[in-house]
Coordinates of C-alpha atoms and ligand atoms in Angstrom, one line a residue:
M1 CA -4.1 -60.5 -75.0
A2 CA -3.3 -60.5 -71.2
T3 CA -5.5 -58.5 -68.9
W4 CA -4.9 -57.4 -65.3
D5 CA -7.2 -59.3 -63.0
H6 CA -8.3 -56.8 -60.4
E7 CA -9.9 -59.5 -58.2
T8 CA -6.6 -61.4 -57.7
D9 CA -4.4 -58.3 -58.4
S10 CA -2.3 -60.3 -60.9
C11 CA -1.7 -61.1 -64.5
T12 CA -0.2 -64.0 -66.3
F13 CA 2.1 -63.5 -69.3
G14 CA 3.0 -66.8 -71.0
D15 CA 4.9 -68.7 -68.3
I16 CA 5.4 -65.7 -66.1
D17 CA 3.1 -64.7 -63.3
V18 CA 3.1 -61.1 -62.0
R19 CA 1.2 -60.3 -58.7
R20 CA 0.8 -57.0 -56.8
V21 CA 1.4 -57.0 -53.0
V22 CA 0.1 -53.9 -51.2
D23 CA 1.9 -52.4 -48.3
M24 CA -0.3 -49.3 -48.0
E25 CA -2.9 -47.5 -50.1
D26 CA -4.6 -44.1 -50.0
G27 CA -1.5 -42.1 -49.0
A28 CA -2.7 -38.5 -49.5
F29 CA -0.3 -35.9 -50.8
P30 CA -1.1 -32.3 -51.7
A31 CA -0.7 -31.9 -55.4
S32 CA 1.4 -28.7 -55.1
H33 CA 3.8 -30.5 -52.8
L34 CA 4.2 -33.6 -54.9
F35 CA 4.2 -31.9 -58.3
P36 CA 5.8 -28.4 -57.9
D37 CA 5.0 -27.6 -61.6
S38 CA 1.3 -28.3 -61.2
N39 CA -1.5 -25.9 -60.5
L40 CA -4.8 -26.4 -58.7
E41 CA -7.0 -25.4 -61.6
E42 CA -5.5 -28.1 -63.8
I43 CA -5.6 -30.7 -60.9
S44 CA -9.3 -29.8 -60.5
A45 CA -10.0 -30.5 -64.2
L46 CA -7.9 -33.7 -64.0
S47 CA -9.8 -34.9 -60.9
Q48 CA -12.9 -35.4 -63.1
R49 CA -10.9 -37.3 -65.6
F50 CA -9.0 -39.6 -63.2
G51 CA -11.7 -40.1 -60.6
E52 CA -11.8 -40.4 -56.8
K53 CA -9.6 -43.4 -56.5
H54 CA -6.7 -41.2 -57.7
I55 CA -7.6 -37.7 -56.7
N56 CA -9.7 -36.5 -53.7
P57 CA -12.5 -34.5 -55.4
E58 CA -12.8 -32.1 -52.5
T59 CA -9.3 -31.5 -51.2
L60 CA -7.7 -32.3 -54.6
D61 CA -5.0 -34.3 -52.7
L62 CA -3.4 -37.0 -54.8
Y63 CA -3.6 -40.6 -53.6
L64 CA -0.6 -42.9 -53.8
S65 CA -0.4 -46.7 -53.2
F66 CA 2.8 -48.3 -52.0
H67 CA 3.1 -51.8 -53.4
A68 CA 5.6 -54.4 -54.5
Y69 CA 5.3 -56.8 -57.5
I70 CA 6.1 -60.5 -57.4
V71 CA 7.5 -61.9 -60.6
K72 CA 7.3 -65.6 -60.7
T73 CA 9.0 -67.6 -63.5
E74 CA 9.6 -71.4 -63.7
K75 CA 13.1 -70.8 -62.4
C76 CA 12.7 -68.2 -59.6
T77 CA 10.5 -65.8 -57.6
I78 CA 11.5 -62.1 -57.6
L79 CA 10.2 -59.4 -55.3
V80 CA 10.4 -56.0 -56.9
D81 CA 10.6 -53.1 -54.5
A82 CA 10.2 -53.5 -50.7
C83 CA 7.8 -50.6 -49.9
V84 CA 7.7 -48.9 -46.5
G85 CA 8.0 -51.6 -44.0
N86 CA 6.9 -52.1 -40.3
D87 CA 8.3 -50.6 -37.1
K88 CA 10.5 -48.1 -38.9
D89 CA 11.2 -44.7 -37.3
R90 CA 10.8 -42.0 -40.1
P91 CA 11.1 -38.5 -38.6
G92 CA 9.1 -36.1 -40.8
R93 CA 7.0 -38.8 -42.4
P94 CA 4.2 -39.8 -40.0
I95 CA 2.4 -42.1 -42.4
W96 CA 5.6 -44.3 -42.7
T97 CA 6.4 -44.2 -39.0
N98 CA 6.0 -47.3 -36.7
R99 CA 3.7 -49.0 -39.0
S100 CA 2.3 -52.5 -38.4
G101 CA 0.9 -53.0 -41.8
P102 CA -0.2 -56.4 -43.4
F103 CA 2.4 -56.6 -46.1
L104 CA 3.6 -60.2 -45.2
E105 CA -0.1 -61.3 -44.8
N106 CA -0.8 -59.8 -48.3
L107 CA 2.3 -61.7 -49.6
A108 CA 0.9 -64.9 -48.1
K109 CA -2.5 -64.2 -49.8
Q110 CA -0.6 -64.2 -53.1
G111 CA 0.7 -67.6 -52.3
V112 CA 4.3 -66.6 -51.4
A113 CA 6.2 -67.0 -48.2
P114 CA 9.2 -64.8 -47.3
D115 CA 11.6 -67.8 -47.7
D116 CA 10.3 -68.4 -51.2
I117 CA 11.8 -65.2 -52.5
D118 CA 15.0 -65.8 -54.5
F119 CA 15.7 -62.2 -55.4
V120 CA 14.7 -58.8 -54.0
M121 CA 15.3 -56.1 -56.6
C122 CA 15.0 -52.5 -55.5
T123 CA 14.4 -50.1 -58.5
H124 CA 16.1 -47.4 -56.3
L125 CA 17.0 -46.9 -52.7
H126 CA 14.4 -44.4 -51.4
A127 CA 12.7 -45.2 -48.1
D128 CA 9.5 -46.4 -49.6
H129 CA 11.3 -49.0 -51.8
V130 CA 13.6 -50.6 -49.2
G131 CA 11.5 -50.8 -46.1
W132 CA 10.6 -54.6 -46.1
N133 CA 14.2 -55.4 -46.9
T134 CA 14.5 -55.8 -43.1
K135 CA 12.3 -56.6 -40.2
K136 CA 13.0 -55.9 -36.5
V137 CA 13.9 -59.0 -34.4
N138 CA 14.9 -58.5 -30.8
G139 CA 15.7 -54.8 -31.5
E140 CA 17.9 -55.7 -34.5
W141 CA 17.2 -55.1 -38.2
V142 CA 17.6 -58.5 -40.0
P143 CA 16.8 -59.5 -43.6
T144 CA 13.1 -60.3 -44.1
F145 CA 13.9 -62.6 -46.9
A146 CA 16.4 -65.2 -45.6
N147 CA 17.0 -67.0 -48.9
A148 CA 17.1 -64.0 -51.2
Q149 CA 19.9 -62.3 -52.9
Y150 CA 19.2 -58.5 -52.8
L151 CA 20.0 -56.6 -56.0
F152 CA 20.9 -52.9 -55.7
A153 CA 22.3 -50.9 -58.5
E154 CA 25.9 -50.1 -57.7
R155 CA 25.8 -46.5 -58.9
E156 CA 22.6 -46.0 -56.8
Y157 CA 24.2 -47.4 -53.7
Q158 CA 27.4 -45.4 -54.2
F159 CA 25.5 -42.2 -54.6
W160 CA 23.7 -42.6 -51.3
Q161 CA 26.9 -43.7 -49.6
Q162 CA 28.5 -40.4 -50.7
E163 CA 25.5 -38.4 -49.6
Q164 CA 25.7 -40.1 -46.1
A165 CA 29.4 -39.4 -45.9
Q166 CA 28.7 -35.7 -46.3
I167 CA 26.2 -35.2 -43.5
S168 CA 26.0 -36.4 -39.9
E169 CA 22.2 -37.0 -39.7
P170 CA 20.8 -40.3 -41.1
I171 CA 19.8 -39.9 -44.8
M172 CA 16.4 -40.7 -46.2
Y173 CA 14.6 -40.6 -42.9
G174 CA 16.9 -43.4 -41.6
S175 CA 16.1 -46.0 -44.3
H176 CA 19.7 -46.3 -45.6
A177 CA 20.8 -47.3 -42.1
D178 CA 18.0 -49.6 -41.1
S179 CA 17.0 -51.1 -44.5
V180 CA 20.0 -51.1 -46.8
L181 CA 23.2 -51.3 -44.7
P182 CA 22.0 -54.4 -42.7
I183 CA 21.6 -56.2 -46.1
M184 CA 25.2 -55.2 -47.1
E185 CA 26.4 -56.5 -43.7
S186 CA 24.5 -59.8 -43.9
G187 CA 26.3 -60.6 -47.2
Q188 CA 23.0 -61.0 -49.1
A189 CA 23.4 -57.8 -51.3
K190 CA 24.7 -57.9 -54.8
L191 CA 25.7 -54.6 -56.4
I192 CA 24.7 -54.8 -60.0
D193 CA 25.1 -52.8 -63.2
T194 CA 21.9 -51.0 -64.1
N195 CA 21.8 -53.3 -67.2
H196 CA 21.4 -56.7 -65.5
E197 CA 19.7 -59.9 -66.5
I198 CA 18.2 -61.6 -63.3
T199 CA 17.0 -64.7 -65.2
T200 CA 16.2 -65.4 -68.9
G201 CA 14.1 -62.5 -70.2
I202 CA 13.8 -60.6 -66.9
Y203 CA 16.3 -57.7 -66.9
T204 CA 16.9 -54.3 -65.5
E205 CA 17.4 -51.2 -67.6
P206 CA 18.6 -47.7 -66.6
A207 CA 15.9 -45.1 -66.0
Y208 CA 17.8 -42.2 -64.5
G209 CA 16.4 -39.0 -63.2
H210 CA 14.2 -39.8 -60.3
T211 CA 17.5 -41.0 -58.7
P212 CA 21.0 -41.4 -60.2
G213 CA 20.8 -45.2 -60.4
N214 CA 17.0 -45.6 -60.9
M215 CA 16.1 -48.7 -62.9
V216 CA 13.0 -50.3 -64.5
L217 CA 12.5 -54.1 -64.8
N218 CA 11.6 -55.6 -68.2
I219 CA 9.6 -58.8 -68.3
S220 CA 10.0 -60.4 -71.7
E221 CA 9.8 -63.7 -73.5
G222 CA 11.8 -63.9 -76.8
S223 CA 11.4 -60.5 -78.6
K224 CA 8.1 -59.7 -76.8
T225 CA 8.2 -57.3 -73.8
H226 CA 5.2 -58.4 -71.8
A227 CA 5.5 -55.7 -69.1
V228 CA 7.8 -53.1 -67.6
I229 CA 7.9 -52.6 -63.9
F230 CA 8.1 -48.8 -63.9
G231 CA 9.1 -48.1 -60.3
D232 CA 9.1 -44.3 -59.8
V233 CA 9.4 -43.3 -63.4
M234 CA 5.8 -42.2 -62.8
H235 CA 4.2 -41.6 -59.4
H236 CA 0.6 -40.8 -60.3
P237 CA -1.7 -41.3 -63.3
I238 CA -1.9 -37.5 -63.9
Q239 CA 1.6 -37.8 -65.3
L240 CA 0.1 -39.6 -68.2
A241 CA -1.6 -36.3 -69.0
H242 CA 1.4 -34.3 -67.9
P243 CA 4.6 -36.4 -68.5
E244 CA 6.6 -33.2 -68.1
W245 CA 5.7 -33.0 -64.4
S246 CA 8.3 -34.5 -62.1
T247 CA 7.9 -34.9 -58.3
C248 CA 9.6 -33.0 -55.5
F249 CA 11.3 -36.4 -54.8
C250 CA 13.1 -36.5 -58.2
E251 CA 16.9 -35.8 -57.9
D252 CA 17.0 -34.5 -61.5
P253 CA 13.5 -33.4 -62.5
Q254 CA 14.4 -32.6 -66.1
M255 CA 16.0 -36.0 -66.6
S256 CA 13.1 -37.7 -64.9
S257 CA 10.7 -36.1 -67.3
E258 CA 12.8 -37.1 -70.3
T259 CA 13.0 -40.7 -69.1
R260 CA 9.3 -40.8 -68.5
T261 CA 8.4 -39.4 -71.9
S262 CA 10.8 -41.6 -73.7
L263 CA 9.6 -44.8 -72.0
L264 CA 5.9 -43.9 -72.4
S265 CA 6.5 -43.1 -76.1
R266 CA 8.3 -46.4 -76.6
Y267 CA 5.4 -48.5 -75.2
A268 CA 2.4 -46.4 -76.3
N269 CA 0.0 -48.3 -78.5
T270 CA 1.8 -51.6 -77.9
E271 CA 0.6 -54.6 -75.8
T272 CA 3.3 -54.0 -73.1
F273 CA 1.9 -53.5 -69.6
V274 CA 3.2 -50.5 -67.7
L275 CA 3.3 -51.3 -63.9
P276 CA 4.1 -48.3 -61.7
A277 CA 5.1 -48.5 -58.0
H278 CA 2.5 -45.9 -56.8
F279 CA -0.6 -46.0 -58.9
Q280 CA -3.8 -46.9 -57.0
S281 CA -5.9 -49.7 -58.5
P282 CA -7.0 -49.7 -61.2
G283 CA -3.9 -48.5 -63.0
Y284 CA -1.9 -51.4 -64.5
G285 CA -1.9 -52.1 -68.2
P286 CA -0.9 -50.9 -71.6
V287 CA -0.8 -47.2 -72.5
E288 CA -1.9 -45.3 -75.5
R289 CA -1.1 -42.0 -77.1
D290 CA -3.7 -39.3 -76.4
G291 CA -2.7 -36.3 -78.5
S292 CA 0.5 -35.0 -77.1
S293 CA 0.1 -37.0 -73.9
F294 CA -0.9 -40.5 -72.8
K295 CA -3.7 -42.5 -71.2
M296 CA -4.1 -46.1 -70.0
K297 CA -5.8 -48.5 -72.5
D298 CA -8.5 -49.3 -70.0
G299 CA -9.6 -45.7 -70.1
I300 CA -7.8 -44.2 -67.2
G301 CA -6.9 -40.6 -68.0
E302 CA -9.2 -40.5 -71.0
K303 CA -10.2 -36.9 -72.0
Ligands
ZN1 ZN1 8.5 -44.3 -54.4

């Protein structure tokens, strides 16, 4: 059975290679802000269980990573989610503002140059999933991945277009304007159905709730689903213990919780890897049932 190699931050499934590319780690969020339904007593108990990579034992802040996945098949190279990005102005989000992070260097360490990317697939269009879609050149936002087709769910894109039409300020801290619209204007965007096959066995699936057009990406060969890139279906490992907790960023918290529970139930006690967008390392692998909740097979979240 496949195992996630923490040294190289990658895993090989048959002929398909999946690699993690970090934009930023250790983003600290107060639990009560991120998960409005949580309480500090429970977070304190969970901090013993999940450890200090995931929860600060003193402040009980929750740590999030912001990373992309590279999916490499014999036919193409796909970047899934484009993280936060550099040089972006994000009023109200200091940790995302005017960054000069090493994402492209980390991509190079994984053996991939920006021009090698054939597809960029954004699970949804929040600011922390579209940032590297563009880079600043001579004061203009241009596509970072010159040869790529960018895949956005049409219903997701239309939802945010409607949101923008209703208010005068830039939506999503400005990311729609600097990281999505320039791709539409360059002609590199393709608006897709939320059920879309990118290449043989690699296909999107609706996972609504976090946003109205949120998707996961299935990585399969024949009838076997090797892995599911989970995007923001889960934000933090404590949701294995409390799948009913949705974040303050979820457009429809109830639907988000139902989608999370349904996908975790589908893959629990199988060999399918669950690959979330914001879990710190270690946190990528198969999941198991743990009473009425879940844990990761490598012991993360074990009671
Ligand atoms: Zn996110």
